[in-house]
Amino acid sequence: MIRIQRAGERYPGGDPAAGIETRHALSFGPHYDPDNLRFGALLACNEERLAPGAGFDEHPHSHTEIVTWVVEGELTHHDTAGHTTVVRPGDLQRLSSAGGVRHVERNDGAGPLVFVQMWLAPLSPGGEPSYEVVRGIGDGYELPAADARLRVHRPAAGEGVAVPPADFAYVHVVRGAVRLGDEDLGAGDAARITGGGGRTLVATTGAEILIWEMRDRRGALG
């Protein structure tokens, strides 16, 4: 089964007057939708646009795996576990909030900042927070804490990308355009696929695509 969500169908959020524009793919904050609470382990997939000088002041997280993919600009991260980092395009940031951590994320650069932030439910709550930045993730990024894997593809026009045969596959188009069956997907569009084996994304322009592979934990529990 495939469910397409267009960029314009995302829930608006953030604080535009403060230079923060957010588009939520899943039920979030005041946009409560009981039919759109999560997909597999994925709890949130937020497109964030921060003007120079804008940012999120210190705030808490717990029991969540937070993965951030920077598209444009520079993201400055601080957290109460002692990490201060600048994350740039092509970098992946992971914050395991575990039993609890507070962090700040800002655009301290001179130009606009665009990033995609994805929250996943861990297999087990609690524990100690952990953090890393990966400068170039290669074929994929394993997230064992959520039993998930992120793949990043940059196909040229006409090139195909196989949808992994996972219980849940979440496709997010970062830039460019791709075709999935009879559907054309552009920047900001997403596809939620169950039983995805045998499907192929075909780039109609040069593109950048994020694909999450996730397992159905209900089956794993028997």
mmCIF file with all atom_site columns, C-alpha atoms in Angstrom:
data_model
loop_
_atom_site.group_PDB
_atom_site.id
_atom_site.type_symbol
_atom_site.label_atom_id
_atom_site.label_alt_id
_atom_site.label_comp_id
_atom_site.label_asym_id
_atom_site.label_entity_id
_atom_site.label_seq_id
_atom_site.pdbx_PDB_ins_code
_atom_site.Cartn_x
_atom_site.Cartn_y
_atom_site.Cartn_z
_atom_site.occupancy
_atom_site.B_iso_or_equiv
_atom_site.pdbx_formal_charge
_atom_site.auth_seq_id
_atom_site.auth_comp_id
_atom_site.auth_asym_id
_atom_site.auth_atom_id
_atom_site.pdbx_PDB_model_num
ATOM 1   C CA . MET A 1 1   ? 0.000  0.000   0.000   1.00 0.00 ? 1   MET A CA 1
ATOM 2   C CA . ILE A 1 2   ? 1.192  3.528   -0.790  1.00 0.00 ? 2   ILE A CA 1
ATOM 3   C CA . ARG A 1 3   ? 0.035  6.742   0.838   1.00 0.00 ? 3   ARG A CA 1
ATOM 4   C CA . ILE A 1 4   ? 1.230  9.968   -0.778  1.00 0.00 ? 4   ILE A CA 1
ATOM 5   C CA . GLN A 1 5   ? 1.484  13.198  1.184   1.00 0.00 ? 5   GLN A CA 1
ATOM 6   C CA . ARG A 1 6   ? 2.098  16.362  -0.803  1.00 0.00 ? 6   ARG A CA 1
ATOM 7   C CA . ALA A 1 7   ? 4.276  19.171  0.502   1.00 0.00 ? 7   ALA A CA 1
ATOM 8   C CA . GLY A 1 8   ? 1.215  21.435  0.673   1.00 0.00 ? 8   GLY A CA 1
ATOM 9   C CA . GLU A 1 9   ? -0.629 18.920  2.836   1.00 0.00 ? 9   GLU A CA 1
ATOM 10  C CA . ARG A 1 10  ? 1.836  19.170  5.701   1.00 0.00 ? 10  ARG A CA 1
ATOM 11  C CA . TYR A 1 11  ? 0.690  20.902  8.864   1.00 0.00 ? 11  TYR A CA 1
ATOM 12  C CA . PRO A 1 12  ? 2.124  24.431  9.217   1.00 0.00 ? 12  PRO A CA 1
ATOM 13  C CA . GLY A 1 13  ? 4.007  25.300  12.372  1.00 0.00 ? 13  GLY A CA 1
ATOM 14  C CA . GLY A 1 14  ? 6.905  27.240  13.789  1.00 0.00 ? 14  GLY A CA 1
ATOM 15  C CA . ASP A 1 15  ? 6.878  30.996  14.333  1.00 0.00 ? 15  ASP A CA 1
ATOM 16  C CA . PRO A 1 16  ? 7.189  32.835  10.997  1.00 0.00 ? 16  PRO A CA 1
ATOM 17  C CA . ALA A 1 17  ? 7.438  36.209  12.752  1.00 0.00 ? 17  ALA A CA 1
ATOM 18  C CA . ALA A 1 18  ? 10.559 34.905  14.524  1.00 0.00 ? 18  ALA A CA 1
ATOM 19  C CA . GLY A 1 19  ? 12.034 33.487  11.312  1.00 0.00 ? 19  GLY A CA 1
ATOM 20  C CA . ILE A 1 20  ? 10.989 29.863  11.918  1.00 0.00 ? 20  ILE A CA 1
ATOM 21  C CA . GLU A 1 21  ? 8.846  28.044  9.367   1.00 0.00 ? 21  GLU A CA 1
ATOM 22  C CA . THR A 1 22  ? 7.964  24.398  9.988   1.00 0.00 ? 22  THR A CA 1
ATOM 23  C CA . ARG A 1 23  ? 5.970  21.864  7.999   1.00 0.00 ? 23  ARG A CA 1
ATOM 24  C CA . HIS A 1 24  ? 4.942  18.690  9.864   1.00 0.00 ? 24  HIS A CA 1
ATOM 25  C CA . ALA A 1 25  ? 4.239  15.424  8.049   1.00 0.00 ? 25  ALA A CA 1
ATOM 26  C CA . LEU A 1 26  ? 2.713  13.696  11.096  1.00 0.00 ? 26  LEU A CA 1
ATOM 27  C CA . SER A 1 27  ? 0.354  14.744  13.870  1.00 0.00 ? 27  SER A CA 1
ATOM 28  C CA . PHE A 1 28  ? 2.254  17.326  15.902  1.00 0.00 ? 28  PHE A CA 1
ATOM 29  C CA . GLY A 1 29  ? 1.462  19.787  18.686  1.00 0.00 ? 29  GLY A CA 1
ATOM 30  C CA . PRO A 1 30  ? -1.823 21.598  17.987  1.00 0.00 ? 30  PRO A CA 1
ATOM 31  C CA . HIS A 1 31  ? -2.288 19.604  14.764  1.00 0.00 ? 31  HIS A CA 1
ATOM 32  C CA . TYR A 1 32  ? -3.692 16.477  16.376  1.00 0.00 ? 32  TYR A CA 1
ATOM 33  C CA . ASP A 1 33  ? -4.817 13.834  13.906  1.00 0.00 ? 33  ASP A CA 1
ATOM 34  C CA . PRO A 1 34  ? -5.540 10.379  15.383  1.00 0.00 ? 34  PRO A CA 1
ATOM 35  C CA . ASP A 1 35  ? -5.186 8.831   11.919  1.00 0.00 ? 35  ASP A CA 1
ATOM 36  C CA . ASN A 1 36  ? -1.721 10.324  11.401  1.00 0.00 ? 36  ASN A CA 1
ATOM 37  C CA . LEU A 1 37  ? 0.120  9.747   14.671  1.00 0.00 ? 37  LEU A CA 1
ATOM 38  C CA . ARG A 1 38  ? 3.086  7.723   13.407  1.00 0.00 ? 38  ARG A CA 1
ATOM 39  C CA . PHE A 1 39  ? 4.326  5.464   10.626  1.00 0.00 ? 39  PHE A CA 1
ATOM 40  C CA . GLY A 1 40  ? 6.340  2.494   11.805  1.00 0.00 ? 40  GLY A CA 1
ATOM 41  C CA . ALA A 1 41  ? 8.876  3.887   14.266  1.00 0.00 ? 41  ALA A CA 1
ATOM 42  C CA . LEU A 1 42  ? 8.619  7.368   12.732  1.00 0.00 ? 42  LEU A CA 1
ATOM 43  C CA . LEU A 1 43  ? 6.950  9.872   15.065  1.00 0.00 ? 43  LEU A CA 1
ATOM 44  C CA . ALA A 1 44  ? 7.750  13.097  13.201  1.00 0.00 ? 44  ALA A CA 1
ATOM 45  C CA . CYS A 1 45  ? 9.244  14.312  9.945   1.00 0.00 ? 45  CYS A CA 1
ATOM 46  C CA . ASN A 1 46  ? 9.551  18.086  10.079  1.00 0.00 ? 46  ASN A CA 1
ATOM 47  C CA . GLU A 1 47  ? 10.853 20.391  7.372   1.00 0.00 ? 47  GLU A CA 1
ATOM 48  C CA . GLU A 1 48  ? 12.465 23.374  9.091   1.00 0.00 ? 48  GLU A CA 1
ATOM 49  C CA . ARG A 1 49  ? 13.463 26.730  7.621   1.00 0.00 ? 49  ARG A CA 1
ATOM 50  C CA . LEU A 1 50  ? 15.297 29.172  9.890   1.00 0.00 ? 50  LEU A CA 1
ATOM 51  C CA . ALA A 1 51  ? 16.255 32.710  8.951   1.00 0.00 ? 51  ALA A CA 1
ATOM 52  C CA . PRO A 1 52  ? 19.707 33.962  10.002  1.00 0.00 ? 52  PRO A CA 1
ATOM 53  C CA . GLY A 1 53  ? 19.725 34.493  13.764  1.00 0.00 ? 53  GLY A CA 1
ATOM 54  C CA . ALA A 1 54  ? 16.576 32.426  14.326  1.00 0.00 ? 54  ALA A CA 1
ATOM 55  C CA . GLY A 1 55  ? 16.390 29.238  16.322  1.00 0.00 ? 55  GLY A CA 1
ATOM 56  C CA . PHE A 1 56  ? 14.814 27.048  18.944  1.00 0.00 ? 56  PHE A CA 1
ATOM 57  C CA . ASP A 1 57  ? 15.693 28.041  22.499  1.00 0.00 ? 57  ASP A CA 1
ATOM 58  C CA . GLU A 1 58  ? 16.657 25.396  25.040  1.00 0.00 ? 58  GLU A CA 1
ATOM 59  C CA . HIS A 1 59  ? 13.911 22.795  25.360  1.00 0.00 ? 59  HIS A CA 1
ATOM 60  C CA . PRO A 1 60  ? 13.642 19.200  26.616  1.00 0.00 ? 60  PRO A CA 1
ATOM 61  C CA . HIS A 1 61  ? 13.304 15.822  24.900  1.00 0.00 ? 61  HIS A CA 1
ATOM 62  C CA . SER A 1 62  ? 13.104 12.305  26.262  1.00 0.00 ? 62  SER A CA 1
ATOM 63  C CA . HIS A 1 63  ? 12.626 8.749   24.951  1.00 0.00 ? 63  HIS A CA 1
ATOM 64  C CA . THR A 1 64  ? 13.116 9.827   21.336  1.00 0.00 ? 64  THR A CA 1
ATOM 65  C CA . GLU A 1 65  ? 15.750 9.237   18.659  1.00 0.00 ? 65  GLU A CA 1
ATOM 66  C CA . ILE A 1 66  ? 16.176 12.568  16.835  1.00 0.00 ? 66  ILE A CA 1
ATOM 67  C CA . VAL A 1 67  ? 17.848 12.442  13.421  1.00 0.00 ? 67  VAL A CA 1
ATOM 68  C CA . THR A 1 68  ? 18.563 15.666  11.530  1.00 0.00 ? 68  THR A CA 1
ATOM 69  C CA . TRP A 1 69  ? 19.579 16.028  7.870   1.00 0.00 ? 69  TRP A CA 1
ATOM 70  C CA . VAL A 1 70  ? 20.881 19.472  6.883   1.00 0.00 ? 70  VAL A CA 1
ATOM 71  C CA . VAL A 1 71  ? 19.901 20.556  3.375   1.00 0.00 ? 71  VAL A CA 1
ATOM 72  C CA . GLU A 1 72  ? 21.197 24.145  3.244   1.00 0.00 ? 72  GLU A CA 1
ATOM 73  C CA . GLY A 1 73  ? 23.101 26.437  5.585   1.00 0.00 ? 73  GLY A CA 1
ATOM 74  C CA . GLU A 1 74  ? 24.628 25.656  8.992   1.00 0.00 ? 74  GLU A CA 1
ATOM 75  C CA . LEU A 1 75  ? 22.887 24.306  12.080  1.00 0.00 ? 75  LEU A CA 1
ATOM 76  C CA . THR A 1 76  ? 24.442 25.139  15.444  1.00 0.00 ? 76  THR A CA 1
ATOM 77  C CA . HIS A 1 77  ? 23.619 22.583  18.144  1.00 0.00 ? 77  HIS A CA 1
ATOM 78  C CA . HIS A 1 78  ? 24.149 22.807  21.916  1.00 0.00 ? 78  HIS A CA 1
ATOM 79  C CA . ASP A 1 79  ? 22.901 20.302  24.487  1.00 0.00 ? 79  ASP A CA 1
ATOM 80  C CA . THR A 1 80  ? 23.060 19.741  28.211  1.00 0.00 ? 80  THR A CA 1
ATOM 81  C CA . ALA A 1 81  ? 25.177 16.615  27.712  1.00 0.00 ? 81  ALA A CA 1
ATOM 82  C CA . GLY A 1 82  ? 28.037 18.950  26.747  1.00 0.00 ? 82  GLY A CA 1
ATOM 83  C CA . HIS A 1 83  ? 27.970 18.865  22.943  1.00 0.00 ? 83  HIS A CA 1
ATOM 84  C CA . THR A 1 84  ? 28.422 21.953  20.751  1.00 0.00 ? 84  THR A CA 1
ATOM 85  C CA . THR A 1 85  ? 28.531 21.299  17.010  1.00 0.00 ? 85  THR A CA 1
ATOM 86  C CA . VAL A 1 86  ? 27.988 22.966  13.641  1.00 0.00 ? 86  VAL A CA 1
ATOM 87  C CA . VAL A 1 87  ? 26.172 20.656  11.226  1.00 0.00 ? 87  VAL A CA 1
ATOM 88  C CA . ARG A 1 88  ? 26.392 21.330  7.489   1.00 0.00 ? 88  ARG A CA 1
ATOM 89  C CA . PRO A 1 89  ? 24.744 20.049  4.281   1.00 0.00 ? 89  PRO A CA 1
ATOM 90  C CA . GLY A 1 90  ? 25.291 16.342  3.829   1.00 0.00 ? 90  GLY A CA 1
ATOM 91  C CA . ASP A 1 91  ? 25.900 15.856  7.547   1.00 0.00 ? 91  ASP A CA 1
ATOM 92  C CA . LEU A 1 92  ? 23.641 13.676  9.678   1.00 0.00 ? 92  LEU A CA 1
ATOM 93  C CA . GLN A 1 93  ? 23.086 14.504  13.335  1.00 0.00 ? 93  GLN A CA 1
ATOM 94  C CA . ARG A 1 94  ? 21.671 12.018  15.849  1.00 0.00 ? 94  ARG A CA 1
ATOM 95  C CA . LEU A 1 95  ? 20.583 12.878  19.366  1.00 0.00 ? 95  LEU A CA 1
ATOM 96  C CA . SER A 1 96  ? 19.334 10.003  21.504  1.00 0.00 ? 96  SER A CA 1
ATOM 97  C CA . SER A 1 97  ? 17.413 11.873  24.172  1.00 0.00 ? 97  SER A CA 1
ATOM 98  C CA . ALA A 1 98  ? 16.995 8.690   26.293  1.00 0.00 ? 98  ALA A CA 1
ATOM 99  C CA . GLY A 1 99  ? 16.037 9.530   29.883  1.00 0.00 ? 99  GLY A CA 1
ATOM 100 C CA . GLY A 1 100 ? 16.137 13.245  29.162  1.00 0.00 ? 100 GLY A CA 1
ATOM 101 C CA . VAL A 1 101 ? 18.250 16.003  27.620  1.00 0.00 ? 101 VAL A CA 1
ATOM 102 C CA . ARG A 1 102 ? 17.795 19.666  26.729  1.00 0.00 ? 102 ARG A CA 1
ATOM 103 C CA . HIS A 1 103 ? 19.138 21.265  23.579  1.00 0.00 ? 103 HIS A CA 1
ATOM 104 C CA . VAL A 1 104 ? 19.310 24.428  21.497  1.00 0.00 ? 104 VAL A CA 1
ATOM 105 C CA . GLU A 1 105 ? 19.283 24.558  17.701  1.00 0.00 ? 105 GLU A CA 1
ATOM 106 C CA . ARG A 1 106 ? 20.004 27.810  15.902  1.00 0.00 ? 106 ARG A CA 1
ATOM 107 C CA . ASN A 1 107 ? 20.981 29.370  12.621  1.00 0.00 ? 107 ASN A CA 1
ATOM 108 C CA . ASP A 1 108 ? 24.051 31.368  13.525  1.00 0.00 ? 108 ASP A CA 1
ATOM 109 C CA . GLY A 1 109 ? 25.121 31.602  9.877   1.00 0.00 ? 109 GLY A CA 1
ATOM 110 C CA . ALA A 1 110 ? 24.715 34.445  7.402   1.00 0.00 ? 110 ALA A CA 1
ATOM 111 C CA . GLY A 1 111 ? 22.295 32.613  5.089   1.00 0.00 ? 111 GLY A CA 1
ATOM 112 C CA . PRO A 1 112 ? 19.072 30.640  5.450   1.00 0.00 ? 112 PRO A CA 1
ATOM 113 C CA . LEU A 1 113 ? 19.090 27.235  7.130   1.00 0.00 ? 113 LEU A CA 1
ATOM 114 C CA . VAL A 1 114 ? 16.993 24.322  5.839   1.00 0.00 ? 114 VAL A CA 1
ATOM 115 C CA . PHE A 1 115 ? 16.926 20.913  7.491   1.00 0.00 ? 115 PHE A CA 1
ATOM 116 C CA . VAL A 1 116 ? 14.736 17.847  7.875   1.00 0.00 ? 116 VAL A CA 1
ATOM 117 C CA . GLN A 1 117 ? 14.314 16.565  11.404  1.00 0.00 ? 117 GLN A CA 1
ATOM 118 C CA . MET A 1 118 ? 12.927 13.098  12.036  1.00 0.00 ? 118 MET A CA 1
ATOM 119 C CA . TRP A 1 119 ? 11.902 11.621  15.383  1.00 0.00 ? 119 TRP A CA 1
ATOM 120 C CA . LEU A 1 120 ? 11.753 7.858   15.930  1.00 0.00 ? 120 LEU A CA 1
ATOM 121 C CA . ALA A 1 121 ? 10.496 5.796   18.839  1.00 0.00 ? 121 ALA A CA 1
ATOM 122 C CA . PRO A 1 122 ? 13.231 3.758   20.550  1.00 0.00 ? 122 PRO A CA 1
ATOM 123 C CA . LEU A 1 123 ? 12.827 0.079   21.271  1.00 0.00 ? 123 LEU A CA 1
ATOM 124 C CA . SER A 1 124 ? 13.449 0.712   24.966  1.00 0.00 ? 124 SER A CA 1
ATOM 125 C CA . PRO A 1 125 ? 12.884 3.942   26.917  1.00 0.00 ? 125 PRO A CA 1
ATOM 126 C CA . GLY A 1 126 ? 15.339 5.513   29.332  1.00 0.00 ? 126 GLY A CA 1
ATOM 127 C CA . GLY A 1 127 ? 19.106 5.241   29.454  1.00 0.00 ? 127 GLY A CA 1
ATOM 128 C CA . GLU A 1 128 ? 21.786 7.879   29.005  1.00 0.00 ? 128 GLU A CA 1
ATOM 129 C CA . PRO A 1 129 ? 21.636 10.475  26.219  1.00 0.00 ? 129 PRO A CA 1
ATOM 130 C CA . SER A 1 130 ? 24.090 10.096  23.342  1.00 0.00 ? 130 SER A CA 1
ATOM 131 C CA . TYR A 1 131 ? 25.034 12.219  20.351  1.00 0.00 ? 131 TYR A CA 1
ATOM 132 C CA . GLU A 1 132 ? 26.969 12.005  17.109  1.00 0.00 ? 132 GLU A CA 1
ATOM 133 C CA . VAL A 1 133 ? 27.462 13.783  13.804  1.00 0.00 ? 133 VAL A CA 1
ATOM 134 C CA . VAL A 1 134 ? 28.296 11.715  10.721  1.00 0.00 ? 134 VAL A CA 1
ATOM 135 C CA . ARG A 1 135 ? 30.039 13.615  7.934   1.00 0.00 ? 135 ARG A CA 1
ATOM 136 C CA . GLY A 1 136 ? 28.883 11.556  4.951   1.00 0.00 ? 136 GLY A CA 1
ATOM 137 C CA . ILE A 1 137 ? 26.865 8.438   5.728   1.00 0.00 ? 137 ILE A CA 1
ATOM 138 C CA . GLY A 1 138 ? 27.768 6.354   2.688   1.00 0.00 ? 138 GLY A CA 1
ATOM 139 C CA . ASP A 1 139 ? 25.255 3.637   1.798   1.00 0.00 ? 139 ASP A CA 1
ATOM 140 C CA . GLY A 1 140 ? 23.129 4.161   4.856   1.00 0.00 ? 140 GLY A CA 1
ATOM 141 C CA . TYR A 1 141 ? 22.874 4.959   8.540   1.00 0.00 ? 141 TYR A CA 1
ATOM 142 C CA . GLU A 1 142 ? 21.888 2.297   11.026  1.00 0.00 ? 142 GLU A CA 1
ATOM 143 C CA . LEU A 1 143 ? 19.774 3.314   13.982  1.00 0.00 ? 143 LEU A CA 1
ATOM 144 C CA . PRO A 1 144 ? 19.655 0.135   16.115  1.00 0.00 ? 144 PRO A CA 1
ATOM 145 C CA . ALA A 1 145 ? 17.943 1.913   18.998  1.00 0.00 ? 145 ALA A CA 1
ATOM 146 C CA . ALA A 1 146 ? 14.826 2.240   16.795  1.00 0.00 ? 146 ALA A CA 1
ATOM 147 C CA . ASP A 1 147 ? 15.437 -0.860  14.640  1.00 0.00 ? 147 ASP A CA 1
ATOM 148 C CA . ALA A 1 148 ? 15.607 1.393   11.582  1.00 0.00 ? 148 ALA A CA 1
ATOM 149 C CA . ARG A 1 149 ? 17.938 2.317   8.739   1.00 0.00 ? 149 ARG A CA 1
ATOM 150 C CA . LEU A 1 150 ? 18.159 5.570   6.771   1.00 0.00 ? 150 LEU A CA 1
ATOM 151 C CA . ARG A 1 151 ? 19.316 5.578   3.170   1.00 0.00 ? 151 ARG A CA 1
ATOM 152 C CA . VAL A 1 152 ? 20.256 8.713   1.225   1.00 0.00 ? 152 VAL A CA 1
ATOM 153 C CA . HIS A 1 153 ? 20.103 8.596   -2.567  1.00 0.00 ? 153 HIS A CA 1
ATOM 154 C CA . ARG A 1 154 ? 21.068 11.242  -5.123  1.00 0.00 ? 154 ARG A CA 1
ATOM 155 C CA . PRO A 1 155 ? 19.948 9.771   -8.462  1.00 0.00 ? 155 PRO A CA 1
ATOM 156 C CA . ALA A 1 156 ? 20.548 11.525  -11.767 1.00 0.00 ? 156 ALA A CA 1
ATOM 157 C CA . ALA A 1 157 ? 17.636 12.025  -14.153 1.00 0.00 ? 157 ALA A CA 1
ATOM 158 C CA . GLY A 1 158 ? 16.478 8.649   -15.454 1.00 0.00 ? 158 GLY A CA 1
ATOM 159 C CA . GLU A 1 159 ? 18.186 6.665   -12.703 1.00 0.00 ? 159 GLU A CA 1
ATOM 160 C CA . GLY A 1 160 ? 16.139 4.243   -10.611 1.00 0.00 ? 160 GLY A CA 1
ATOM 161 C CA . VAL A 1 161 ? 16.220 3.647   -6.860  1.00 0.00 ? 161 VAL A CA 1
ATOM 162 C CA . ALA A 1 162 ? 14.727 0.436   -5.482  1.00 0.00 ? 162 ALA A CA 1
ATOM 163 C CA . VAL A 1 163 ? 12.351 0.789   -2.554  1.00 0.00 ? 163 VAL A CA 1
ATOM 164 C CA . PRO A 1 164 ? 13.699 -1.540  0.156   1.00 0.00 ? 164 PRO A CA 1
ATOM 165 C CA . PRO A 1 165 ? 11.543 -4.588  0.985   1.00 0.00 ? 165 PRO A CA 1
ATOM 166 C CA . ALA A 1 166 ? 10.870 -3.389  4.522   1.00 0.00 ? 166 ALA A CA 1
ATOM 167 C CA . ASP A 1 167 ? 7.689  -3.671  6.562   1.00 0.00 ? 167 ASP A CA 1
ATOM 168 C CA . PHE A 1 168 ? 7.545  0.133   6.456   1.00 0.00 ? 168 PHE A CA 1
ATOM 169 C CA . ALA A 1 169 ? 9.392  2.370   3.997   1.00 0.00 ? 169 ALA A CA 1
ATOM 170 C CA . TYR A 1 170 ? 9.118  6.150   4.283   1.00 0.00 ? 170 TYR A CA 1
ATOM 171 C CA . VAL A 1 171 ? 10.298 8.175   1.282   1.00 0.00 ? 171 VAL A CA 1
ATOM 172 C CA . HIS A 1 172 ? 10.951 11.915  1.610   1.00 0.00 ? 172 HIS A CA 1
ATOM 173 C CA . VAL A 1 173 ? 11.969 13.941  -1.447  1.00 0.00 ? 173 VAL A CA 1
ATOM 174 C CA . VAL A 1 174 ? 14.459 16.571  -0.346  1.00 0.00 ? 174 VAL A CA 1
ATOM 175 C CA . ARG A 1 175 ? 14.988 18.130  -3.771  1.00 0.00 ? 175 ARG A CA 1
ATOM 176 C CA . GLY A 1 176 ? 14.308 17.392  -7.411  1.00 0.00 ? 176 GLY A CA 1
ATOM 177 C CA . ALA A 1 177 ? 11.550 15.109  -8.695  1.00 0.00 ? 177 ALA A CA 1
ATOM 178 C CA . VAL A 1 178 ? 10.934 11.368  -8.869  1.00 0.00 ? 178 VAL A CA 1
ATOM 179 C CA . ARG A 1 179 ? 8.213  9.068   -10.145 1.00 0.00 ? 179 ARG A CA 1
ATOM 180 C CA . LEU A 1 180 ? 6.711  6.245   -8.095  1.00 0.00 ? 180 LEU A CA 1
ATOM 181 C CA . GLY A 1 181 ? 4.324  4.159   -10.153 1.00 0.00 ? 181 GLY A CA 1
ATOM 182 C CA . ASP A 1 182 ? 1.807  6.643   -11.557 1.00 0.00 ? 182 ASP A CA 1
ATOM 183 C CA . GLU A 1 183 ? 2.693  9.372   -9.058  1.00 0.00 ? 183 GLU A CA 1
ATOM 184 C CA . ASP A 1 184 ? 5.116  12.244  -9.580  1.00 0.00 ? 184 ASP A CA 1
ATOM 185 C CA . LEU A 1 185 ? 6.761  13.432  -6.365  1.00 0.00 ? 185 LEU A CA 1
ATOM 186 C CA . GLY A 1 186 ? 8.511  16.752  -5.925  1.00 0.00 ? 186 GLY A CA 1
ATOM 187 C CA . ALA A 1 187 ? 10.451 18.472  -3.162  1.00 0.00 ? 187 ALA A CA 1
ATOM 188 C CA . GLY A 1 188 ? 8.669  18.117  0.163   1.00 0.00 ? 188 GLY A CA 1
ATOM 189 C CA . ASP A 1 189 ? 6.444  15.279  -1.013  1.00 0.00 ? 189 ASP A CA 1
ATOM 190 C CA . ALA A 1 190 ? 6.539  11.952  0.813   1.00 0.00 ? 190 ALA A CA 1
ATOM 191 C CA . ALA A 1 191 ? 5.358  8.376   0.316   1.00 0.00 ? 191 ALA A CA 1
ATOM 192 C CA . ARG A 1 192 ? 4.534  5.857   3.033   1.00 0.00 ? 192 ARG A CA 1
ATOM 193 C CA . ILE A 1 193 ? 4.898  2.346   1.681   1.00 0.00 ? 193 ILE A CA 1
ATOM 194 C CA . THR A 1 194 ? 4.051  -0.964  3.274   1.00 0.00 ? 194 THR A CA 1
ATOM 195 C CA . GLY A 1 195 ? 5.196  -4.158  1.576   1.00 0.00 ? 195 GLY A CA 1
ATOM 196 C CA . GLY A 1 196 ? 7.499  -2.081  -0.635  1.00 0.00 ? 196 GLY A CA 1
ATOM 197 C CA . GLY A 1 197 ? 9.491  -4.830  -2.318  1.00 0.00 ? 197 GLY A CA 1
ATOM 198 C CA . GLY A 1 198 ? 9.556  -4.592  -6.102  1.00 0.00 ? 198 GLY A CA 1
ATOM 199 C CA . ARG A 1 199 ? 8.776  -0.872  -6.324  1.00 0.00 ? 199 ARG A CA 1
ATOM 200 C CA . THR A 1 200 ? 11.221 1.571   -7.884  1.00 0.00 ? 200 THR A CA 1
ATOM 201 C CA . LEU A 1 201 ? 11.618 5.329   -7.701  1.00 0.00 ? 201 LEU A CA 1
ATOM 202 C CA . VAL A 1 202 ? 12.737 6.845   -11.007 1.00 0.00 ? 202 VAL A CA 1
ATOM 203 C CA . ALA A 1 203 ? 14.300 10.303  -10.946 1.00 0.00 ? 203 ALA A CA 1
ATOM 204 C CA . THR A 1 204 ? 12.790 12.664  -13.512 1.00 0.00 ? 204 THR A CA 1
ATOM 205 C CA . THR A 1 205 ? 15.396 15.295  -12.595 1.00 0.00 ? 205 THR A CA 1
ATOM 206 C CA . GLY A 1 206 ? 18.490 15.124  -10.457 1.00 0.00 ? 206 GLY A CA 1
ATOM 207 C CA . ALA A 1 207 ? 17.141 14.453  -6.972  1.00 0.00 ? 207 ALA A CA 1
ATOM 208 C CA . GLU A 1 208 ? 17.964 13.851  -3.334  1.00 0.00 ? 208 GLU A CA 1
ATOM 209 C CA . ILE A 1 209 ? 15.833 11.317  -1.462  1.00 0.00 ? 209 ILE A CA 1
ATOM 210 C CA . LEU A 1 210 ? 15.721 10.088  2.126   1.00 0.00 ? 210 LEU A CA 1
ATOM 211 C CA . ILE A 1 211 ? 14.306 6.584   2.680   1.00 0.00 ? 211 ILE A CA 1
ATOM 212 C CA . TRP A 1 212 ? 13.671 5.065   6.092   1.00 0.00 ? 212 TRP A CA 1
ATOM 213 C CA . GLU A 1 213 ? 13.457 1.276   6.385   1.00 0.00 ? 213 GLU A CA 1
ATOM 214 C CA . MET A 1 214 ? 11.584 0.099   9.464   1.00 0.00 ? 214 MET A CA 1
ATOM 215 C CA . ARG A 1 215 ? 10.415 -3.237  10.823  1.00 0.00 ? 215 ARG A CA 1
ATOM 216 C CA . ASP A 1 216 ? 6.953  -4.040  12.120  1.00 0.00 ? 216 ASP A CA 1
ATOM 217 C CA . ARG A 1 217 ? 7.659  -4.572  15.808  1.00 0.00 ? 217 ARG A CA 1
ATOM 218 C CA . ARG A 1 218 ? 4.308  -6.245  16.366  1.00 0.00 ? 218 ARG A CA 1
ATOM 219 C CA . GLY A 1 219 ? 5.456  -9.147  14.188  1.00 0.00 ? 219 GLY A CA 1
ATOM 220 C CA . ALA A 1 220 ? 8.797  -9.232  15.993  1.00 0.00 ? 220 ALA A CA 1
ATOM 221 C CA . LEU A 1 221 ? 6.956  -9.700  19.264  1.00 0.00 ? 221 LEU A CA 1
ATOM 222 C CA . GLY A 1 222 ? 5.099  -12.683 17.847  1.00 0.00 ? 222 GLY A CA 1
#
